[in-house]
Coordinates of C-alpha atoms in Angstrom, one line a residue:
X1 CA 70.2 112.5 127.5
X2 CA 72.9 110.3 126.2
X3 CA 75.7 111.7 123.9
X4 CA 78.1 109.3 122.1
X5 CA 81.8 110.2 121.3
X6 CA 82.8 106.6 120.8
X7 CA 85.2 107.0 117.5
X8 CA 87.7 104.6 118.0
X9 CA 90.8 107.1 117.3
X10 CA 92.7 109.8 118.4
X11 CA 89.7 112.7 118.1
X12 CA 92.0 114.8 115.4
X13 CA 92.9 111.3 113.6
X14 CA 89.4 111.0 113.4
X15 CA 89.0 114.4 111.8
X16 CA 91.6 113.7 109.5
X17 CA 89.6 110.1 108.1
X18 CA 91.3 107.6 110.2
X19 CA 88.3 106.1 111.6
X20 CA 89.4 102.0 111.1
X21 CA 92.1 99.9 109.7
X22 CA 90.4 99.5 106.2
X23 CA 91.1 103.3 105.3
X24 CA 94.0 103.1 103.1
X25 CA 92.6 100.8 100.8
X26 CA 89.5 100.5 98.6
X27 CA 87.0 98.0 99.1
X28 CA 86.1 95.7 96.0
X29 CA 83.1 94.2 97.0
X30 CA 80.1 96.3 96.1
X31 CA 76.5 96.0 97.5
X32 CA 74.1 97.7 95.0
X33 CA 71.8 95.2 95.1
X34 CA 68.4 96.2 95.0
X35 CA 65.6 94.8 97.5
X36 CA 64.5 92.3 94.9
X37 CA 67.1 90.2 94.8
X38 CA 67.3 89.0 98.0
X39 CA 69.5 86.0 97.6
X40 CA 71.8 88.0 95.5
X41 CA 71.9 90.6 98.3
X42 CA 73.3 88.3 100.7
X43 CA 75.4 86.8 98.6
X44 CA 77.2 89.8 98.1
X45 CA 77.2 91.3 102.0
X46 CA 78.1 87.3 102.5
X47 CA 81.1 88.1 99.4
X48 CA 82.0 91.5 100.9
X49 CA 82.7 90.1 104.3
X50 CA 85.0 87.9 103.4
X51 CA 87.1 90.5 101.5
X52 CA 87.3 92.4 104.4
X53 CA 88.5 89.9 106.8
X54 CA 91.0 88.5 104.1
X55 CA 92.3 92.3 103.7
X56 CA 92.1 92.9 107.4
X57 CA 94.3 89.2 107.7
X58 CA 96.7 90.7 105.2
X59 CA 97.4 94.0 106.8
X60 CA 97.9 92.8 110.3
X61 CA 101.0 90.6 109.0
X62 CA 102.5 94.3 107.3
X63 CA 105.1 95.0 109.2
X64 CA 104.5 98.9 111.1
X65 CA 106.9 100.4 108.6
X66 CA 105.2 99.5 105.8
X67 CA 101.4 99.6 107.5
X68 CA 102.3 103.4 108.3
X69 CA 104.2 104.4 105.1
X70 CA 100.9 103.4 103.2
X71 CA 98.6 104.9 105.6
X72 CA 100.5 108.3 105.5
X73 CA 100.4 108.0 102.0
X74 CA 96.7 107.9 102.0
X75 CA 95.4 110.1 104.2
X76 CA 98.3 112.6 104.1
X77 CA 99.4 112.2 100.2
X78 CA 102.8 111.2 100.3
X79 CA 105.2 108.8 101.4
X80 CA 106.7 109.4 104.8
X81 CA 110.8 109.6 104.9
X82 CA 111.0 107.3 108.3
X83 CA 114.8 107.6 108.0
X84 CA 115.5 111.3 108.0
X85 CA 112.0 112.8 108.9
X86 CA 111.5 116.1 108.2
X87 CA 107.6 116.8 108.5
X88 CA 105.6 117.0 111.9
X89 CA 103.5 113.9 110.4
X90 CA 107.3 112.1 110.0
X91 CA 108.4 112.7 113.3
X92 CA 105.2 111.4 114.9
X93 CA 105.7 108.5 113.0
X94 CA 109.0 107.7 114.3
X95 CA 108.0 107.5 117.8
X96 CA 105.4 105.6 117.2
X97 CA 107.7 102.7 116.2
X98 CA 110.0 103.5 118.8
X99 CA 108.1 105.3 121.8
X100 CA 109.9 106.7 124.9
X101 CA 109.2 104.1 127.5
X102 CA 107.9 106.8 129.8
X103 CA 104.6 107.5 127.1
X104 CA 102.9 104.0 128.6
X105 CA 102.0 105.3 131.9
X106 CA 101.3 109.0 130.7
X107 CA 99.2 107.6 127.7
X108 CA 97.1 105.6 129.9
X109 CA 94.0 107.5 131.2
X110 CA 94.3 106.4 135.0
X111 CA 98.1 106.3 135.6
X112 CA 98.7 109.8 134.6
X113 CA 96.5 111.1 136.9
X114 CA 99.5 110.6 139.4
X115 CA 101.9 112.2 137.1
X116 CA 99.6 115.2 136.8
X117 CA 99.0 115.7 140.8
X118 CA 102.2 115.5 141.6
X119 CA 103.5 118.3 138.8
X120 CA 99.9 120.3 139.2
X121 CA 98.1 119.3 141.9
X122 CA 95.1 117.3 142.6
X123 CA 92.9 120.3 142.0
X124 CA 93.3 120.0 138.6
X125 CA 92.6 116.6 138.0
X126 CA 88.4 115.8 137.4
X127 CA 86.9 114.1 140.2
X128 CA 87.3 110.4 139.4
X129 CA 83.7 108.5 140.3
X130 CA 84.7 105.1 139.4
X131 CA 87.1 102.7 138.3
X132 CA 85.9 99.3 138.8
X133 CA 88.1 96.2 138.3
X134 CA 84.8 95.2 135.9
X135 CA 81.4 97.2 135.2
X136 CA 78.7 95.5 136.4
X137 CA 75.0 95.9 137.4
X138 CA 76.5 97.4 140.9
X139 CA 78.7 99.5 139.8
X140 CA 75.9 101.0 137.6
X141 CA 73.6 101.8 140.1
X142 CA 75.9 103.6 142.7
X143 CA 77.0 106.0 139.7
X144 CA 75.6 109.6 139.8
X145 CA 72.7 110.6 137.8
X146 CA 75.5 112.2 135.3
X147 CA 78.9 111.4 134.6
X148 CA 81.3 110.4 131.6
X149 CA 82.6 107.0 131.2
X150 CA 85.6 106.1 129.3
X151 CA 88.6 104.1 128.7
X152 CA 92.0 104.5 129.5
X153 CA 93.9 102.3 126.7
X154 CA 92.6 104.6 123.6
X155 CA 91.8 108.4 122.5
X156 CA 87.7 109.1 122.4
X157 CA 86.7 106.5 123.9
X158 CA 83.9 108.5 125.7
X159 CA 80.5 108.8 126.5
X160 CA 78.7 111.4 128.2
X161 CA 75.6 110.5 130.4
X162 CA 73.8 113.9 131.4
X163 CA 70.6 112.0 132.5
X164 CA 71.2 108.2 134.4
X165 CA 67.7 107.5 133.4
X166 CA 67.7 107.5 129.7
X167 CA 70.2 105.1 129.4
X168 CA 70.3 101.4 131.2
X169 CA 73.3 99.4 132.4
X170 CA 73.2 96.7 129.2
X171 CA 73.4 100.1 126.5
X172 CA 76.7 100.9 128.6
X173 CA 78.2 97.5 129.6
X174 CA 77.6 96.6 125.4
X175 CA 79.6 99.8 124.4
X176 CA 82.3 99.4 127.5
X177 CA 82.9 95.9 126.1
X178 CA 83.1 96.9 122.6
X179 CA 86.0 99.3 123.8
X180 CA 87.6 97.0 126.1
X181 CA 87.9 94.2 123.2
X182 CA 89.6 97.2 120.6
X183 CA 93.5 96.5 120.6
X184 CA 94.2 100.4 119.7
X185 CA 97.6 99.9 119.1
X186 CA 96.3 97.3 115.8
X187 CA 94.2 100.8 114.2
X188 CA 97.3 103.0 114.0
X189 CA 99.9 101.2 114.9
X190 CA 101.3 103.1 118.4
X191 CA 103.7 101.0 120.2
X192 CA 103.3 102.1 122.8
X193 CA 99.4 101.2 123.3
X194 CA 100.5 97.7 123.5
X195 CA 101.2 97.6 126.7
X196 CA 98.4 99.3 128.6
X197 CA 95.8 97.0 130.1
X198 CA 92.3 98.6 128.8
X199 CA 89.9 99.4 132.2
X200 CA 86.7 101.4 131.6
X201 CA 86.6 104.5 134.4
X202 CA 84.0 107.1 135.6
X203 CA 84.5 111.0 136.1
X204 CA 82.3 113.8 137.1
X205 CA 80.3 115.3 134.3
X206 CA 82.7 119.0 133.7
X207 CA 80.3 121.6 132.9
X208 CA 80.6 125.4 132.7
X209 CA 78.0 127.7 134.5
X210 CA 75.5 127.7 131.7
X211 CA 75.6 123.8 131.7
X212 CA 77.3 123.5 128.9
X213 CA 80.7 121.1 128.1
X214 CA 83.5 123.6 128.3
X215 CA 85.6 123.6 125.0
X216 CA 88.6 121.2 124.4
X217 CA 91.9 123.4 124.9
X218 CA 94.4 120.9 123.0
X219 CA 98.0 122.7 123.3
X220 CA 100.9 121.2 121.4
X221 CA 103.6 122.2 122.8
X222 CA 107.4 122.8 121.7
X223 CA 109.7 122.5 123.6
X224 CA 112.9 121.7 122.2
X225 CA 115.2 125.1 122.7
X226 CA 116.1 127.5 125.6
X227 CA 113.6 129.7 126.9
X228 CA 109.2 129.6 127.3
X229 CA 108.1 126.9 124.5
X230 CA 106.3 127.6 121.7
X231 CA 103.1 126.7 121.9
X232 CA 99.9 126.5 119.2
X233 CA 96.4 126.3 121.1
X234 CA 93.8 124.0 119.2
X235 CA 90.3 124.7 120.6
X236 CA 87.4 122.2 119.5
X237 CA 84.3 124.1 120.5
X238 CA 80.9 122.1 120.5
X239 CA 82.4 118.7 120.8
X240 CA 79.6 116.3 121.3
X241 CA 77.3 119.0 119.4
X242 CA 76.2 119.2 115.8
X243 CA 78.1 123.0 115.4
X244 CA 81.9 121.3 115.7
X245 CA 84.4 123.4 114.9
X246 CA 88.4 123.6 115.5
X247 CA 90.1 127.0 115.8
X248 CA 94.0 127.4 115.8
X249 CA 95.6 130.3 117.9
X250 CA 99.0 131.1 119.2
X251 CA 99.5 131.9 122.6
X252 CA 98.5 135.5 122.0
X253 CA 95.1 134.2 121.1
X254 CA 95.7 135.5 117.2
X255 CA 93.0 133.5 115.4
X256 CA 95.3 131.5 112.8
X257 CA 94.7 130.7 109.3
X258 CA 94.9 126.8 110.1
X259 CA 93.3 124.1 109.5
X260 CA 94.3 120.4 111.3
X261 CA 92.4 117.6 110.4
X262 CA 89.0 118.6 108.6
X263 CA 87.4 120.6 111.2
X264 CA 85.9 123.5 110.2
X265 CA 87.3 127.0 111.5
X266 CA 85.0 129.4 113.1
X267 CA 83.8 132.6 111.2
X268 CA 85.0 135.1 113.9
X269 CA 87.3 133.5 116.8
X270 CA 86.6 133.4 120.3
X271 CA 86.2 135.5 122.9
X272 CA 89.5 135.2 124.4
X273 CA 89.8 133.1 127.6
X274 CA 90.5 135.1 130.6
X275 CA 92.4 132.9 132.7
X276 CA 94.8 132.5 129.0
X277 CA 97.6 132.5 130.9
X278 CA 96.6 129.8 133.7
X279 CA 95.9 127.4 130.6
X280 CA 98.9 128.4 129.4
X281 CA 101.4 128.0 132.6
X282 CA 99.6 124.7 133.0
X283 CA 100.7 123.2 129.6
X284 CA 104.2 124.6 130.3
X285 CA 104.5 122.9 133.5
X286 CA 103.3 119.6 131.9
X287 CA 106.0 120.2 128.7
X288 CA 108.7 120.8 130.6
X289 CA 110.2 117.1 130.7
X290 CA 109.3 116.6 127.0
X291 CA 110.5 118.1 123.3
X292 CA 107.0 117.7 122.4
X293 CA 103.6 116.6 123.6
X294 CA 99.9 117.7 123.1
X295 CA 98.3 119.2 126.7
X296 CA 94.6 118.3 126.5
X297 CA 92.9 121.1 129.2
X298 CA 89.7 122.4 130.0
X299 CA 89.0 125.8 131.1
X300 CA 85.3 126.4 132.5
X301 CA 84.5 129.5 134.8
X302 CA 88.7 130.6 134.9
X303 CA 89.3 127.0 136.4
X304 CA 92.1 124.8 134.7
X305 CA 91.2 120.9 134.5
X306 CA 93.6 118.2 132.9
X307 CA 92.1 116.2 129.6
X308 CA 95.2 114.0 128.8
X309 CA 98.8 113.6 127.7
X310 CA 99.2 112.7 123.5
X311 CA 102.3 112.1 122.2
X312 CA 101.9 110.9 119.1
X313 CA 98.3 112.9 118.2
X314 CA 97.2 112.1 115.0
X315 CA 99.1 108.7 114.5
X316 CA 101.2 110.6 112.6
X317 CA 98.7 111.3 109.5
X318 CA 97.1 114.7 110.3
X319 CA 96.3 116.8 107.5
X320 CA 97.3 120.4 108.1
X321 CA 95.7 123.3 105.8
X322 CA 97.9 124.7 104.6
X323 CA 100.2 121.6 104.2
X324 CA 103.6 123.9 104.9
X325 CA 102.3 123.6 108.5
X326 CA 103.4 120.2 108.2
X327 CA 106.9 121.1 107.1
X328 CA 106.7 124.1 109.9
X329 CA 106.1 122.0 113.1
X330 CA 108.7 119.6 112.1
X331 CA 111.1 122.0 112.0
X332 CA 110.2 122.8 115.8
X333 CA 110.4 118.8 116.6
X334 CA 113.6 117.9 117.8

């Protein structure tokens, strides 16, 4: 069985309705044409694809001030202040036009996995299968009968393979190509995307004892003042399932009344994890040279496994219920 995560965005920019570079404006060419009509129907789909490559033209000659400013405005409801920010959203914003040169090699996928040896240890790191200079018909067959491929130059670029044989080498070289031609920096404008070199990789399939894909530990991480940072623990539970849902706790594993993005909150929180405070010395360790970053971790079977390093999650237009969250975090944002 073959599951597709493919969204071309940061996963909770994809929750919050950044899924392309058409989002903050409407489109004004309509297809409600009926079936009758044939020559009319393709004279509008012929219409409508024009307007969107003349709109797509426009906006990739708006300067990223302005491409961002409208974008926050959209999805988040306001103008951002990219002078003095205030908000989390703001601030996010701001290094996304100017990014600490360090975020290119901790961004990208591969290169960070020498980063996160050498601060947590190789044990920590899932067992890379692959990563080919180019994914061909060879490469295919000497891959395990499951196993994830991705990309390094983008957030959810990911497909899970759980069964070799119900996919082929042409589904996976079609979707590997469709990621490696995506400039990610063009859909949100992150600088700092620009200059990493898209490869497609292949890790080991991480599953918990009961076979299941172990819950997405995102941690964002503060830590701009003296002493242990503060930390807020986003758990997405049944990621590449059709029961998604995205619980906030703090790092005494109170169940939060927060929303960010639009996933939904559980009813009753989770269990919580017993090896907490191994999750939770793990994102300190990898904070510790920042003021901010998200720590993507997994945690089956009280092991501790490293997702990635996000420093601008979101693109800087994440919705948070309730929206003084927004106001909050920024406040913790140096």
């Amino acid at each position: 069985m073959t599951t597709t995560k493919s969204v071309q965005i940061d996963q909770e920019a994809g929750a919050a309705g950044l899924k392309d570079k058409d989002d903050f404006s409407e489109d004004s060419a309509s297809n409600d044409v009926t079936p009758s009509q044939p020559d009319l129907h393709r004279s509008a789909q012929q219409s409508a694809s024009i307007v969107r490559r003349i709109k797509e033209a426009a906006k990739s000659m708006l300067p990223d001030s302005i491409f961002l400013s409208l974008l926050h405005h959209r999805l988040i409801g306001r103008y951002p202040n990219l002078i003095c920010p205030a908000t989390f959203n703001e601030k996010i914003l701001q290094r996304s036009l100017n990014p600490d040169p360090r975020y290119i090699d901790l961004t990208d996928k591969l290169t960070v996995r020498e980063y996160i040896a050498a601060k947590l240890g190789e044990k920590h790191l899932i067992p890379l299968v692959a990563a080919p200079d180019a994914f061909t018909r060879e490469v295919f067959d000497t891959l395990p009968n499951s196993f994830v491929m991705k990309a390094n130059h983008g957030s959810s670029f990911v497909e899970v393979v759980r069964n070799k044989s119900e996919t082929s080498f042409e589904e996976l070289q079609r979707l590997a190509a469709q990621w490696l031609s995506t400039d990610f920096y063009s859909i949100a404008r992150e600088r700092h995307y620009r200059k990493i070199k898209p490869r497609i990789f292949f890790e080991h399939l991480l599953l918990d004892q009961s076979g299941q894909i172990p819950a997405d530990y995102k941690l964002h991480c503060f830590n701009g003042r003296p002493g242990r940072p503060v930390i807020y623990i986003l758990v997405i539970s049944d990621r590449f399932g059709s029961a998604t849902h995205g619980d906030v706790y703090d790092v005494d594993w109170n169940h939060l009344d927060v929303a960010i993005g639009y996933y939904k909150r559980s009813a009753t929180p989770a269990p919580r994890p017993q090896n907490l405070e191994s999750v939770l010395d793990a994102a300190v360790t990898l904070c510790e040279d920042f003021d901010y970053v998200r720590v993507d971790l997994y945690a089956p079977d009280n092991e501790v496994y490293f997702g990635e390093l996000t420093f601008t999650p979101g693109a800087g237009v994440l919705p948070f219920t309730p929206d003084r969250i927004d106001y909050e975090w920024g406040k913790l944002l140096a």
